[in-house]
PDB file of C-alpha atoms in Angstrom:
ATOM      1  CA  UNK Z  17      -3.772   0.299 -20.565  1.00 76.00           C
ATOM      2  CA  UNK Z  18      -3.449   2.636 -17.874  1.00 91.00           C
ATOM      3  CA  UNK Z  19      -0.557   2.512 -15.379  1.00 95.00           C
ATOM      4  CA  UNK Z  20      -0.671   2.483 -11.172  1.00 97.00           C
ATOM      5  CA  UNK Z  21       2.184   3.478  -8.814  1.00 98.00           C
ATOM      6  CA  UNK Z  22       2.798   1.488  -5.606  1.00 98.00           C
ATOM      7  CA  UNK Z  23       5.417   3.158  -3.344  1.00 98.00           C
ATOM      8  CA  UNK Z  24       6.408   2.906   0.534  1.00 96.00           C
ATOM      9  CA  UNK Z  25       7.882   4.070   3.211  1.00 94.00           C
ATOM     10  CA  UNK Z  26      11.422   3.948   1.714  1.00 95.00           C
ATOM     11  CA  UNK Z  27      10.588   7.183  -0.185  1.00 96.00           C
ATOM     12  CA  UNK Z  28       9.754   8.926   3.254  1.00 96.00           C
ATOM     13  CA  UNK Z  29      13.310   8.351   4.417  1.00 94.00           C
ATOM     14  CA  UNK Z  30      14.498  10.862   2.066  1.00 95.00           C
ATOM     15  CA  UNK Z  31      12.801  13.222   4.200  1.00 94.00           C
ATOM     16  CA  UNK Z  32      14.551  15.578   6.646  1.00 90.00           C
ATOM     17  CA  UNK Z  33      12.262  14.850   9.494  1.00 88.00           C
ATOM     18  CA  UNK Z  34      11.552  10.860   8.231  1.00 89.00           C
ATOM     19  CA  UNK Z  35      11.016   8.578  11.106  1.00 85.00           C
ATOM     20  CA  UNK Z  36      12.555   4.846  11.524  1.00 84.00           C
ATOM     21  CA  UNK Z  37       9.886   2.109  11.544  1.00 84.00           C
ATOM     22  CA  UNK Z  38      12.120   0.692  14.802  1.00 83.00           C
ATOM     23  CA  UNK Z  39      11.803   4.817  16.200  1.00 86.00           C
ATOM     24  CA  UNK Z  40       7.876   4.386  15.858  1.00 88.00           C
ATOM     25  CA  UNK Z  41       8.091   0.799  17.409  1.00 88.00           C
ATOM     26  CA  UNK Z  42       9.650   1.950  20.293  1.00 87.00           C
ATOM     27  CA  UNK Z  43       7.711   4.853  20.798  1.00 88.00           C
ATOM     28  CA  UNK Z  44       4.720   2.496  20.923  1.00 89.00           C
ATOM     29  CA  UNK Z  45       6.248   0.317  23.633  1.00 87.00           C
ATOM     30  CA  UNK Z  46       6.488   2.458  26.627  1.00 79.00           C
ATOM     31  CA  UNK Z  47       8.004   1.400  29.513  1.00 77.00           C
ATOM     32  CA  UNK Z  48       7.400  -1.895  28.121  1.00 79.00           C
ATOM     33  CA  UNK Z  49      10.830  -2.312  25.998  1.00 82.00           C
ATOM     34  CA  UNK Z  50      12.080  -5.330  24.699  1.00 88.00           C
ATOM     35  CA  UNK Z  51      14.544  -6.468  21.912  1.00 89.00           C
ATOM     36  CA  UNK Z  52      12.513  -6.954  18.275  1.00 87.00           C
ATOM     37  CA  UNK Z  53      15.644  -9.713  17.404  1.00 89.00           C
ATOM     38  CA  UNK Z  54      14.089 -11.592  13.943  1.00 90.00           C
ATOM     39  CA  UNK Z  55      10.567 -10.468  15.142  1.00 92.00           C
ATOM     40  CA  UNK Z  56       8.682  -8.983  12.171  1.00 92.00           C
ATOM     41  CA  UNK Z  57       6.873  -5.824  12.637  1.00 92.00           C
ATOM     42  CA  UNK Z  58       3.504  -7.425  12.665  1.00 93.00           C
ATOM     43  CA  UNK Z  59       4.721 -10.082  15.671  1.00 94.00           C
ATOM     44  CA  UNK Z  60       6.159  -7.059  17.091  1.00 92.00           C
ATOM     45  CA  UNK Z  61       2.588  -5.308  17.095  1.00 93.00           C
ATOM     46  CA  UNK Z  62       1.087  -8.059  18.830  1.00 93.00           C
ATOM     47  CA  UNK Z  63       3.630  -8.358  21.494  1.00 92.00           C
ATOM     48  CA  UNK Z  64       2.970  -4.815  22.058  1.00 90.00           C
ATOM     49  CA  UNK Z  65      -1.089  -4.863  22.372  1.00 90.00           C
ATOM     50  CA  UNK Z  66      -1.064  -7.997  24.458  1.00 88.00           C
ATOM     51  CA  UNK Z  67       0.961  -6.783  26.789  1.00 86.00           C
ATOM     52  CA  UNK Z  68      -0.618  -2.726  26.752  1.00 82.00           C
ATOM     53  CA  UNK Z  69      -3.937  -5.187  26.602  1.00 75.00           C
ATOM     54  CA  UNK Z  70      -6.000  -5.378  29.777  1.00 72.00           C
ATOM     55  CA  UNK Z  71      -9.224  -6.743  29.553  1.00 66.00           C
ATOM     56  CA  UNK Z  72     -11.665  -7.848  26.380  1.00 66.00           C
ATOM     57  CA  UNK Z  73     -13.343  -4.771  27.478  1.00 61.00           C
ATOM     58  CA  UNK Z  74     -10.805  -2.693  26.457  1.00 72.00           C
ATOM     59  CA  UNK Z  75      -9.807  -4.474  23.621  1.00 69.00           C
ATOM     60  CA  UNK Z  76     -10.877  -1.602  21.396  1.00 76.00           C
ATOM     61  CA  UNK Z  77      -9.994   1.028  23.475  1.00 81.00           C
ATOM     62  CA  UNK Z  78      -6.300  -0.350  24.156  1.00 83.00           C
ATOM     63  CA  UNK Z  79      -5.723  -0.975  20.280  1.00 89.00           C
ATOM     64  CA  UNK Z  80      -6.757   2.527  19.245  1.00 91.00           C
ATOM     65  CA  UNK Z  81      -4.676   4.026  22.070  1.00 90.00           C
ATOM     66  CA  UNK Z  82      -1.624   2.752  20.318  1.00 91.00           C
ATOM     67  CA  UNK Z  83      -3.144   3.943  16.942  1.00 94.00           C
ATOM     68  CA  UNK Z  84      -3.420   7.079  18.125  1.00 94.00           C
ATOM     69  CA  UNK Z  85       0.432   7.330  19.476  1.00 93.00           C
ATOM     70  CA  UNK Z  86       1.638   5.968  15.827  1.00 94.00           C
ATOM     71  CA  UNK Z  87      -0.610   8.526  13.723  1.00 95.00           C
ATOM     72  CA  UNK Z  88       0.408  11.797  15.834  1.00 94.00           C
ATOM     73  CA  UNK Z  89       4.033  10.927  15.464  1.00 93.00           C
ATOM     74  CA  UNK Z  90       3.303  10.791  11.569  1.00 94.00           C
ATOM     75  CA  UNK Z  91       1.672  14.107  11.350  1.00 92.00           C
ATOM     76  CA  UNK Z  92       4.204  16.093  10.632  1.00 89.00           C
ATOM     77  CA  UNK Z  93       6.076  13.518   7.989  1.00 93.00           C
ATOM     78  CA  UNK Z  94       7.020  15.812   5.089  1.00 95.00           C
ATOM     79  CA  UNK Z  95       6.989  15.841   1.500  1.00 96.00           C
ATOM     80  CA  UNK Z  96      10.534  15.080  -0.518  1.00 96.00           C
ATOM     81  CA  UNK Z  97      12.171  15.946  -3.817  1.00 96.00           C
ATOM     82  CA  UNK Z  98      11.230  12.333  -5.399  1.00 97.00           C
ATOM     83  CA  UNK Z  99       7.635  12.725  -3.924  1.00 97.00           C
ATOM     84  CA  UNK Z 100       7.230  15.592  -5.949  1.00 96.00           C
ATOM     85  CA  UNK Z 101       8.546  14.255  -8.706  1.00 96.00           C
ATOM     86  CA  UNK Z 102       6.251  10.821  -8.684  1.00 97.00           C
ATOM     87  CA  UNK Z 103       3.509  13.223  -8.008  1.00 96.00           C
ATOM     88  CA  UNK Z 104       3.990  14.919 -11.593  1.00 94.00           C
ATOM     89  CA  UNK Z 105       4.235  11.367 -13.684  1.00 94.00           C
ATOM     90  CA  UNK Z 106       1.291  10.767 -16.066  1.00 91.00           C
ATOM     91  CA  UNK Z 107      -0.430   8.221 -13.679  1.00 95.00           C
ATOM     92  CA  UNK Z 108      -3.487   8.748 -12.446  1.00 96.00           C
ATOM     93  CA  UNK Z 109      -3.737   5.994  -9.478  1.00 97.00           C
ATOM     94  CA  UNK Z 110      -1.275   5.990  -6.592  1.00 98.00           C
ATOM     95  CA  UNK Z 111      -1.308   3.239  -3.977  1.00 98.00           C
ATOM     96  CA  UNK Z 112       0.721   3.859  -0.917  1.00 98.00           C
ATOM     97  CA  UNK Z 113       1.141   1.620   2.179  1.00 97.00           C
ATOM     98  CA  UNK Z 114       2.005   5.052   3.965  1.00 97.00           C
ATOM     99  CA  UNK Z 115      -0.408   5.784   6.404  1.00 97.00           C
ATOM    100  CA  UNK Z 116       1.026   9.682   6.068  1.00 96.00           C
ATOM    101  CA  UNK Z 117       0.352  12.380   3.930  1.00 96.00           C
ATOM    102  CA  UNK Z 118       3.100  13.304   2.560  1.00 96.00           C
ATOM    103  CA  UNK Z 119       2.607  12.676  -1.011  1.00 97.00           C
ATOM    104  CA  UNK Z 120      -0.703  14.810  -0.353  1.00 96.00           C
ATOM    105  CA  UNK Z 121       1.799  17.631   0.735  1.00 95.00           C
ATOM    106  CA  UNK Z 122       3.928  17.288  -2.691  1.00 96.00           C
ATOM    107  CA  UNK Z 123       0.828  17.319  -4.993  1.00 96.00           C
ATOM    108  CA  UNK Z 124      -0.300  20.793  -2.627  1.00 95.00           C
ATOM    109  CA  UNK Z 125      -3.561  20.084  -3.157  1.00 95.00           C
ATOM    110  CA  UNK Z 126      -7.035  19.670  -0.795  1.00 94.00           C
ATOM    111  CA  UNK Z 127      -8.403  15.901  -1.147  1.00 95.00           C
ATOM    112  CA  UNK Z 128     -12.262  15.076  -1.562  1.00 95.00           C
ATOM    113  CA  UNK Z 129     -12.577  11.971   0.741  1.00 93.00           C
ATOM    114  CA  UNK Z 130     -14.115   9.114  -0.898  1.00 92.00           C
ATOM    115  CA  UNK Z 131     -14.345   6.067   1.655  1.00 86.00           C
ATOM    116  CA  UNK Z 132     -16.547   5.104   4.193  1.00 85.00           C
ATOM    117  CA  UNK Z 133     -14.617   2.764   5.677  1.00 94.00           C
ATOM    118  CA  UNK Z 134     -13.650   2.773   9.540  1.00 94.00           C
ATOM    119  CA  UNK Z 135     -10.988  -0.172  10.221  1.00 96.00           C
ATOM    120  CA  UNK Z 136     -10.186  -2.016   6.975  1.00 97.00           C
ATOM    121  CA  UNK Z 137      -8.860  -0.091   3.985  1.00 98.00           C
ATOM    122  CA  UNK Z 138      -9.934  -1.665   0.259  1.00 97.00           C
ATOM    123  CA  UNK Z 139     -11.941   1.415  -1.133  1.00 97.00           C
ATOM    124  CA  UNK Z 140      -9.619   4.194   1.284  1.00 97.00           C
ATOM    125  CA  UNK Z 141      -9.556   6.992  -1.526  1.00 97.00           C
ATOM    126  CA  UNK Z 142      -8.710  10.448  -1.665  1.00 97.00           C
ATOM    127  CA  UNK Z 143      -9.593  12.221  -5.208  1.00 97.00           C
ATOM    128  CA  UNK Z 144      -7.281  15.716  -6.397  1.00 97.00           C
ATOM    129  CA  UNK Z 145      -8.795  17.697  -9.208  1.00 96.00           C
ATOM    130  CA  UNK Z 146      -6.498  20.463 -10.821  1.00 93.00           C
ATOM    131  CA  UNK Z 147      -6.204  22.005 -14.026  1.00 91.00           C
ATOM    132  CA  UNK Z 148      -3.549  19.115 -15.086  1.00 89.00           C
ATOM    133  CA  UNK Z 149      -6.229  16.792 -14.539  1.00 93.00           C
ATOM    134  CA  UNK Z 150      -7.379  13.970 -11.647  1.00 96.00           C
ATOM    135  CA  UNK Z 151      -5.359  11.931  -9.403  1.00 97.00           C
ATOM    136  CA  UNK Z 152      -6.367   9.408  -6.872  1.00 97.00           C
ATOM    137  CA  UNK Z 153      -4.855   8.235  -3.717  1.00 98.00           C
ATOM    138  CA  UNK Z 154      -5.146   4.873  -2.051  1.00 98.00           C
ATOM    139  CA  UNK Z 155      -3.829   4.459   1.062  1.00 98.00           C
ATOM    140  CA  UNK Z 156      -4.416   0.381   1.028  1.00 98.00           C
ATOM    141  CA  UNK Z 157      -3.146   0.184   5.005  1.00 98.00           C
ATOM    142  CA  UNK Z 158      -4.961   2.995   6.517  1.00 97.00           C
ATOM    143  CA  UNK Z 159      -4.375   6.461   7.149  1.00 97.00           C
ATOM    144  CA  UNK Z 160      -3.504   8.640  10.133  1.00 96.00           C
ATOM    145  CA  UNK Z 161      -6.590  10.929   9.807  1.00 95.00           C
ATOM    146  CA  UNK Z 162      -8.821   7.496  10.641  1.00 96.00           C
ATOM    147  CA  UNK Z 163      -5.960   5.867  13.327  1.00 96.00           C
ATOM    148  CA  UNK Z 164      -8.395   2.545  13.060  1.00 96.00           C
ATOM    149  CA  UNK Z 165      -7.358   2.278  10.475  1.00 97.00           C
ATOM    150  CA  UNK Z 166      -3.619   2.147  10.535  1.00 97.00           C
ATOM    151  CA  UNK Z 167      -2.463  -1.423   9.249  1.00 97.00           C
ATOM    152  CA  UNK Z 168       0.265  -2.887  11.456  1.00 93.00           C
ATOM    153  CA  UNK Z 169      -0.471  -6.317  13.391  1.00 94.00           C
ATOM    154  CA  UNK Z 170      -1.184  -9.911  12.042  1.00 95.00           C
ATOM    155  CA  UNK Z 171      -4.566  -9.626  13.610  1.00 95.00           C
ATOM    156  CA  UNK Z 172      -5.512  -6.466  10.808  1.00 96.00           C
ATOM    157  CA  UNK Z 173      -3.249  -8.182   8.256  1.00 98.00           C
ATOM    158  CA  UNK Z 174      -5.375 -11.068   8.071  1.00 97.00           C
ATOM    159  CA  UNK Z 175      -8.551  -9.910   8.529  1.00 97.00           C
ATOM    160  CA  UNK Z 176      -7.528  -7.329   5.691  1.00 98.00           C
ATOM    161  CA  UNK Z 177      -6.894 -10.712   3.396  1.00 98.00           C
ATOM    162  CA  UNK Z 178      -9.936 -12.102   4.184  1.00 98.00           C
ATOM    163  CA  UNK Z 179     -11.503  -8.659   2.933  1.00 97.00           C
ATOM    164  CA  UNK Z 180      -9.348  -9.150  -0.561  1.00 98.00           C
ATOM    165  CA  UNK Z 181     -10.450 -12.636  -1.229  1.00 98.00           C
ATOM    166  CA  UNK Z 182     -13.863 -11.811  -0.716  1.00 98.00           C
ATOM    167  CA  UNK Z 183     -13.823  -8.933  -3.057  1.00 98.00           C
ATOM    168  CA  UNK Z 184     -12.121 -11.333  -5.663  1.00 98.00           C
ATOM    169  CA  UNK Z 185     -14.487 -13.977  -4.984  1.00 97.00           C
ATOM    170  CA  UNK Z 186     -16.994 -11.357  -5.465  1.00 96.00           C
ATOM    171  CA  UNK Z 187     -18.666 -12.097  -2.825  1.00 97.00           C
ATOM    172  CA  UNK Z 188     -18.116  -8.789  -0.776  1.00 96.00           C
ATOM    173  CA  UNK Z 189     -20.656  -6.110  -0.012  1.00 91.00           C
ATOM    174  CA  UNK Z 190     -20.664  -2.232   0.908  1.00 89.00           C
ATOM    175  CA  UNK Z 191     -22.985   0.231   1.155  1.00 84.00           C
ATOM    176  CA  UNK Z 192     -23.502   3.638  -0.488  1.00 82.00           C
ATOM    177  CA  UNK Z 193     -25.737   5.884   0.638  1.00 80.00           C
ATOM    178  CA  UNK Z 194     -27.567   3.346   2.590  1.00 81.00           C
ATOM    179  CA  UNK Z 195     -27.962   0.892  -0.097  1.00 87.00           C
ATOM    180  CA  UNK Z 196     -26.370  -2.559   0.084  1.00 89.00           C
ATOM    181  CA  UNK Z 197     -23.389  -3.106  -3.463  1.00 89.00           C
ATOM    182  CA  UNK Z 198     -21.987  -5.944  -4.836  1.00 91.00           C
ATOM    183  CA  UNK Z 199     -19.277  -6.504  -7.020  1.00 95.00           C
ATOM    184  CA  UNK Z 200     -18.728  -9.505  -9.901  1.00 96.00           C
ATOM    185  CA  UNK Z 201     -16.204 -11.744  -9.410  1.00 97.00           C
ATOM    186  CA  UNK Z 202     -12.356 -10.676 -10.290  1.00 97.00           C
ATOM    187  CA  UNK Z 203     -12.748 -13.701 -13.205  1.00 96.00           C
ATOM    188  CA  UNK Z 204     -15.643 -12.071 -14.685  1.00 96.00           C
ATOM    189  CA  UNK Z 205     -14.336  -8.915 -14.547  1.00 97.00           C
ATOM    190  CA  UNK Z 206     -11.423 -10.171 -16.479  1.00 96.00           C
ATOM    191  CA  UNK Z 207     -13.802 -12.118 -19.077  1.00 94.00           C
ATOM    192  CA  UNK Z 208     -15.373  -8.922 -19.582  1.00 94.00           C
ATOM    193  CA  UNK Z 209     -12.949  -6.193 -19.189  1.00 92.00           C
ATOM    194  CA  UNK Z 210     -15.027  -4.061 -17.344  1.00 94.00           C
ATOM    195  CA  UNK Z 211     -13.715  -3.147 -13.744  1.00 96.00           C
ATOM    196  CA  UNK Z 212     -15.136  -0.983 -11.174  1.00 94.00           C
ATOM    197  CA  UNK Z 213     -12.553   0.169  -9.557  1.00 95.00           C
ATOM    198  CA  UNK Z 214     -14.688   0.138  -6.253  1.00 95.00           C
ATOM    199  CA  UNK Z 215     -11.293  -1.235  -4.737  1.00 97.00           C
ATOM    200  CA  UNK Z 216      -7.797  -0.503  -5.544  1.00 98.00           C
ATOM    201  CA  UNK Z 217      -7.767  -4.482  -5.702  1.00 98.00           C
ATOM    202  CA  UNK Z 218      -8.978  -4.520  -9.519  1.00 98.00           C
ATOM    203  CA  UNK Z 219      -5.736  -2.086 -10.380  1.00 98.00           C
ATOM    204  CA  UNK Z 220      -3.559  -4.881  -9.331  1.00 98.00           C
ATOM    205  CA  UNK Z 221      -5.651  -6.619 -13.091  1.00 97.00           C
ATOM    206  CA  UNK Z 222      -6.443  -3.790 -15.177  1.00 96.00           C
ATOM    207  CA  UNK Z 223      -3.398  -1.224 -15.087  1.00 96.00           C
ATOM    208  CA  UNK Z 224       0.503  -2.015 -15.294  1.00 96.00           C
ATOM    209  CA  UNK Z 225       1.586  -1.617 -11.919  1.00 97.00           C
ATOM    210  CA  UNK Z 226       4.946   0.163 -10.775  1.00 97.00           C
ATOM    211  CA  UNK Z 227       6.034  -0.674  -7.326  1.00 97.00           C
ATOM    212  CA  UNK Z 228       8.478   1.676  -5.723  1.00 97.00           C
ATOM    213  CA  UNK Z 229      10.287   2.384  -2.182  1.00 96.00           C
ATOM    214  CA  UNK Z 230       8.945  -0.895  -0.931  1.00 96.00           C
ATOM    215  CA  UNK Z 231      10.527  -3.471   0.204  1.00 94.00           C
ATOM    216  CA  UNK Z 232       7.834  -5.982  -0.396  1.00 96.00           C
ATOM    217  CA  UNK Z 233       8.523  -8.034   2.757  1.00 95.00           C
ATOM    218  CA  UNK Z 234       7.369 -11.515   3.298  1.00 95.00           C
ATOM    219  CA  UNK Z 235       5.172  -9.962   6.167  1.00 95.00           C
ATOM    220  CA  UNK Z 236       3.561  -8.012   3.399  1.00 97.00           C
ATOM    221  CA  UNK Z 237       0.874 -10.507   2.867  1.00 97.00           C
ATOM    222  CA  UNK Z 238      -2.181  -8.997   1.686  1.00 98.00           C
ATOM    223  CA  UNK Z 239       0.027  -7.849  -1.514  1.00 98.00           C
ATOM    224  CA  UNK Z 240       1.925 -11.757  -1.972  1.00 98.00           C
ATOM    225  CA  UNK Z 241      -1.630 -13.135  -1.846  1.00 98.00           C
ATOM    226  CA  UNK Z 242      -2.776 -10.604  -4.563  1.00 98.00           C
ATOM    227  CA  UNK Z 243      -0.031 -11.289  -6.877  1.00 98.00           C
ATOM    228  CA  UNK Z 244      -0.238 -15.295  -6.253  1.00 97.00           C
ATOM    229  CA  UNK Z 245      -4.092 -15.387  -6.867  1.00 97.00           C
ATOM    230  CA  UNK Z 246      -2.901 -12.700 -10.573  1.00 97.00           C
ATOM    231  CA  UNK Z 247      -0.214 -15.383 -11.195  1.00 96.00           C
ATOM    232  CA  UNK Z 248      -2.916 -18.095 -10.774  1.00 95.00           C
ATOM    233  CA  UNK Z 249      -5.449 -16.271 -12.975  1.00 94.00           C
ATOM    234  CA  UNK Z 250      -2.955 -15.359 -15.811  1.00 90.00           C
ATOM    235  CA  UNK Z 251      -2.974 -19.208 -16.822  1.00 82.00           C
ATOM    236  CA  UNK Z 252      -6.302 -18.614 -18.574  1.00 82.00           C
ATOM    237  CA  UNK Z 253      -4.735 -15.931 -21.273  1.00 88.00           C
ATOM    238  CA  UNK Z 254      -6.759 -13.091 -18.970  1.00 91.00           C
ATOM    239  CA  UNK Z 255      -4.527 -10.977 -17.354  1.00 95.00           C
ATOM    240  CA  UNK Z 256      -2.770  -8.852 -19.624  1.00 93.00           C
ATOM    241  CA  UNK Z 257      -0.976  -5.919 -17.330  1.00 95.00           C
ATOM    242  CA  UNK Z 258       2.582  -6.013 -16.541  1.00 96.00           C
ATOM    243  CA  UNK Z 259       3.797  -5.320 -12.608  1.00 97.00           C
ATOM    244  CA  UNK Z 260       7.389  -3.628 -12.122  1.00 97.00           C
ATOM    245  CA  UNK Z 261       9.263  -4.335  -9.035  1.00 97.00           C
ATOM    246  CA  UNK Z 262      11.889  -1.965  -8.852  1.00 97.00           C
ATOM    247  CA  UNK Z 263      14.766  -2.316  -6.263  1.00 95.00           C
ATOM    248  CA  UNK Z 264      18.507  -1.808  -5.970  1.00 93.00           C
ATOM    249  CA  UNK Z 265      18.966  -5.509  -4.659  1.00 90.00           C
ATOM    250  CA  UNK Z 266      17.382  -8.573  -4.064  1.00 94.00           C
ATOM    251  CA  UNK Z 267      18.126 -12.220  -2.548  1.00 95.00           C
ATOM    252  CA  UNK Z 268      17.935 -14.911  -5.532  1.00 96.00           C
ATOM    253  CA  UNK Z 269      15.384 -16.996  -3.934  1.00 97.00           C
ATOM    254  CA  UNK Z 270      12.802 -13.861  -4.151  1.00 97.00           C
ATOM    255  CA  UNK Z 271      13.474 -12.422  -7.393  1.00 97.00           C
ATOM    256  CA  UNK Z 272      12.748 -16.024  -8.813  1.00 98.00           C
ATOM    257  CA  UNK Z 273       9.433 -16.036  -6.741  1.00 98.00           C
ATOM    258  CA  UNK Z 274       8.416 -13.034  -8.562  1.00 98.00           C
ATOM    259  CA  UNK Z 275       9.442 -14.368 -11.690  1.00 97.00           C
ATOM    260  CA  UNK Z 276       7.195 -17.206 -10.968  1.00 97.00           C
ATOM    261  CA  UNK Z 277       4.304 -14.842  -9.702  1.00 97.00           C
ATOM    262  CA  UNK Z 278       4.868 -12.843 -13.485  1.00 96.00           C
ATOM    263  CA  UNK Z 279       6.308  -9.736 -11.820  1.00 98.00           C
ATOM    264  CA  UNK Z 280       9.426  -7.978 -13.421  1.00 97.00           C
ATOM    265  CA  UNK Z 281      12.144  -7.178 -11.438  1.00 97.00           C
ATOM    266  CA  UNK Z 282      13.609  -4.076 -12.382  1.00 96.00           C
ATOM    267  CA  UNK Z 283      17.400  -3.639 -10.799  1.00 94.00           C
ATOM    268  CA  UNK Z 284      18.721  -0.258  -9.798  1.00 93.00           C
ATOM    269  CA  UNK Z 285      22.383   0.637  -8.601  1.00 92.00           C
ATOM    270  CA  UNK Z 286      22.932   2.079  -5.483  1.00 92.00           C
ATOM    271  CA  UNK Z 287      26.133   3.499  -5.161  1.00 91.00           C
ATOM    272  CA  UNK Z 288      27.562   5.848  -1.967  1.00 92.00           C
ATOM    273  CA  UNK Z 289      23.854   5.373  -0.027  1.00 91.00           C
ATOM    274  CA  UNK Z 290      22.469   7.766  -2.120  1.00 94.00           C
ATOM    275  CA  UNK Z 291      18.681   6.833  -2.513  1.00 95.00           C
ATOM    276  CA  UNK Z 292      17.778  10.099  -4.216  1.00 95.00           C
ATOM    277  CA  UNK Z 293      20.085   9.086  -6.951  1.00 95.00           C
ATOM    278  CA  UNK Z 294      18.904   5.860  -7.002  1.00 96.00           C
ATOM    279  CA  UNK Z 295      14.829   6.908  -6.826  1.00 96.00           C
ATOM    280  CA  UNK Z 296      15.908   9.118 -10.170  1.00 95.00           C
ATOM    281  CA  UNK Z 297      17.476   6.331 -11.488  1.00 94.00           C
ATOM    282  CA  UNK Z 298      14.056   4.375 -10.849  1.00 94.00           C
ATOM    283  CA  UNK Z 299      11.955   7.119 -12.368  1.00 94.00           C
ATOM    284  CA  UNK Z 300      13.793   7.524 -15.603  1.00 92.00           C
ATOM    285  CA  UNK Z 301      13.248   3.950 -16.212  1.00 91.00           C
ATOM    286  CA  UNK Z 302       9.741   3.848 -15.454  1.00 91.00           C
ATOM    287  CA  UNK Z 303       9.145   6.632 -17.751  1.00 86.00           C
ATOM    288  CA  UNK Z 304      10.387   4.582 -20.422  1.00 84.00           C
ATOM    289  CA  UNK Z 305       7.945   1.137 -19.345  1.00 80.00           C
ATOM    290  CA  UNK Z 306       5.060   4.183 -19.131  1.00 82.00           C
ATOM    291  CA  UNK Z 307       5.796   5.320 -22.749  1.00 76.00           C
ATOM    292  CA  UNK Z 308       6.306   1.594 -23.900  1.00 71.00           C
ATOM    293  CA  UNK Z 309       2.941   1.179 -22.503  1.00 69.00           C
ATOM    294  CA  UNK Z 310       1.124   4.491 -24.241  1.00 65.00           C
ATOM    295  CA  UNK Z 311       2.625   3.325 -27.081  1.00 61.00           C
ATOM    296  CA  UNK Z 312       1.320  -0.421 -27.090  1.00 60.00           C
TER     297      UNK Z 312
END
């Protein structure tokens, strides 16, 4: 079984020129500032659109606007140490919900853009051929290099859900090269161990999954609804891959809603603030669960 690395924006902050999710928040509200409080980022979105928003005729035009701020203050984002060492693990899928490049900038080497896709982000891949061998990139909440793209208010989260169900349910539909695709259902797939890999969806059931620099907030709902509807499906014997969550601390109440959604928690000590230790730490362990899994 092959193995899948999920990591966020918690690996940026190592960089030197990283920038603060509240930074980018503000720089997106103008004139227009106001106190986030308990607000999550995605209710902080919407605050800021509806009040940027003028009229339905500008719906599009507004949104994008704001798009457009977030991706050209990403632009420069920068590779890190720990970037360039997940970029050298023997995995060959990478899912980030980065909308940067950064980990593009660590592997050094020119992408061959494979989606099609203009707002929503379920088959947003970039494919890197070297002599080592192939390695994929899925940026699963946009990218800055398409800023419709970029995944940030409830209004894209759900609509983004609805896109994952359907491609579960098997009931969604692209086109390639003009020509109208479907793909079986997620429970067939599973029956018949035979995945297309159209969407980084069917990694989250076919490849251990290591999850990395991400906080995995409750706002994060396109990924909670894709591990509740695994958990759901692994009562049939089916799914057989493991998912790692690895993180230096955790609340109770979560780690035993993992538990219950068949996700290991993998605990890492953080001592002195120092991440880069900690991200080592990380990486040394999931070397091991990557052998354990060769090995199996």
């Amino acid at each position: 079984m092959g193995n899948t690395l999920l990591f966020g924006n918690g690996i940026n902050r190592l960089s030197t020129n990283a920038i603060s999710w509240n930074d980018l928040l503000d720089k997106i509200k103008g004139t227009s500032i106001f106190s986030s409080g308990e607000l999550p980022n995605t209710m902080v979105y919407e605050r800021i659109f509806m009040e940027k928003h003028t009229s339905a005729k500008r719906e599009k035009v507004d949104e994008l606007e704001i798009k457009e701020v977030i991706a050209k203050e990403l632009q420069l984002q920068e590779s890190n140490e720990i970037l360039e060492t997940l970029a050298t693990l023997e995995i060959e899928n990478y899912l980030t919900t980065n909308y940067d490049y950064a980990f593009e900038k660590a592997l050094g080497l020119t992408p061959k853009k494979l989606s099609t896709e203009d707002i929503y982000s379920l088959r947003r891949k970039r494919k890197y051929d070297s002599i080592e061998g192939t390695k994929f990139l899925w940026n699963i909440h946009g990218e800055i290099g398409q800023p419709k793209s970029i995944m940030l208010g409830l209004d894209h989260y759900c609509g983004s859900v609805s896109k994952i169900d359907s491609y579960v349910k098997g009931t969604y539909k692209h086109k390639i090269d003009g020509e109208e695709c479907n793909v079986d259902p997620m429970l067939k797939k599973l029956e018949n161990s035979s995945f297309c890999f159209t969407s980084w969806v069917d990694l989250f059931f076919s490849t251990n999954v290591h999850i990395i620099g991400f906080s995995l907030d409750y706002t994060e709902i396109d990924i909670w609804w894709l591990l509740n509807k695994r958990a759901r499906f692994s009562s049939n014997g089916l799914v057989n891959n493991k998912i790692y969550f690895y993180t230096n601390e955790i609340p109770t109440e979560k780690a035993g809603l993992l538990k219950s959604f068949n996700v290991e928690v993998v605990t890492l000590n953080l001592s002195n603030n120092d991440y880069k230790k900690m991200y080592s730490s990380a990486i040394n362990k999931m070397n091991i669960n990557l052998k354990d899994s060769m090995a199996a």
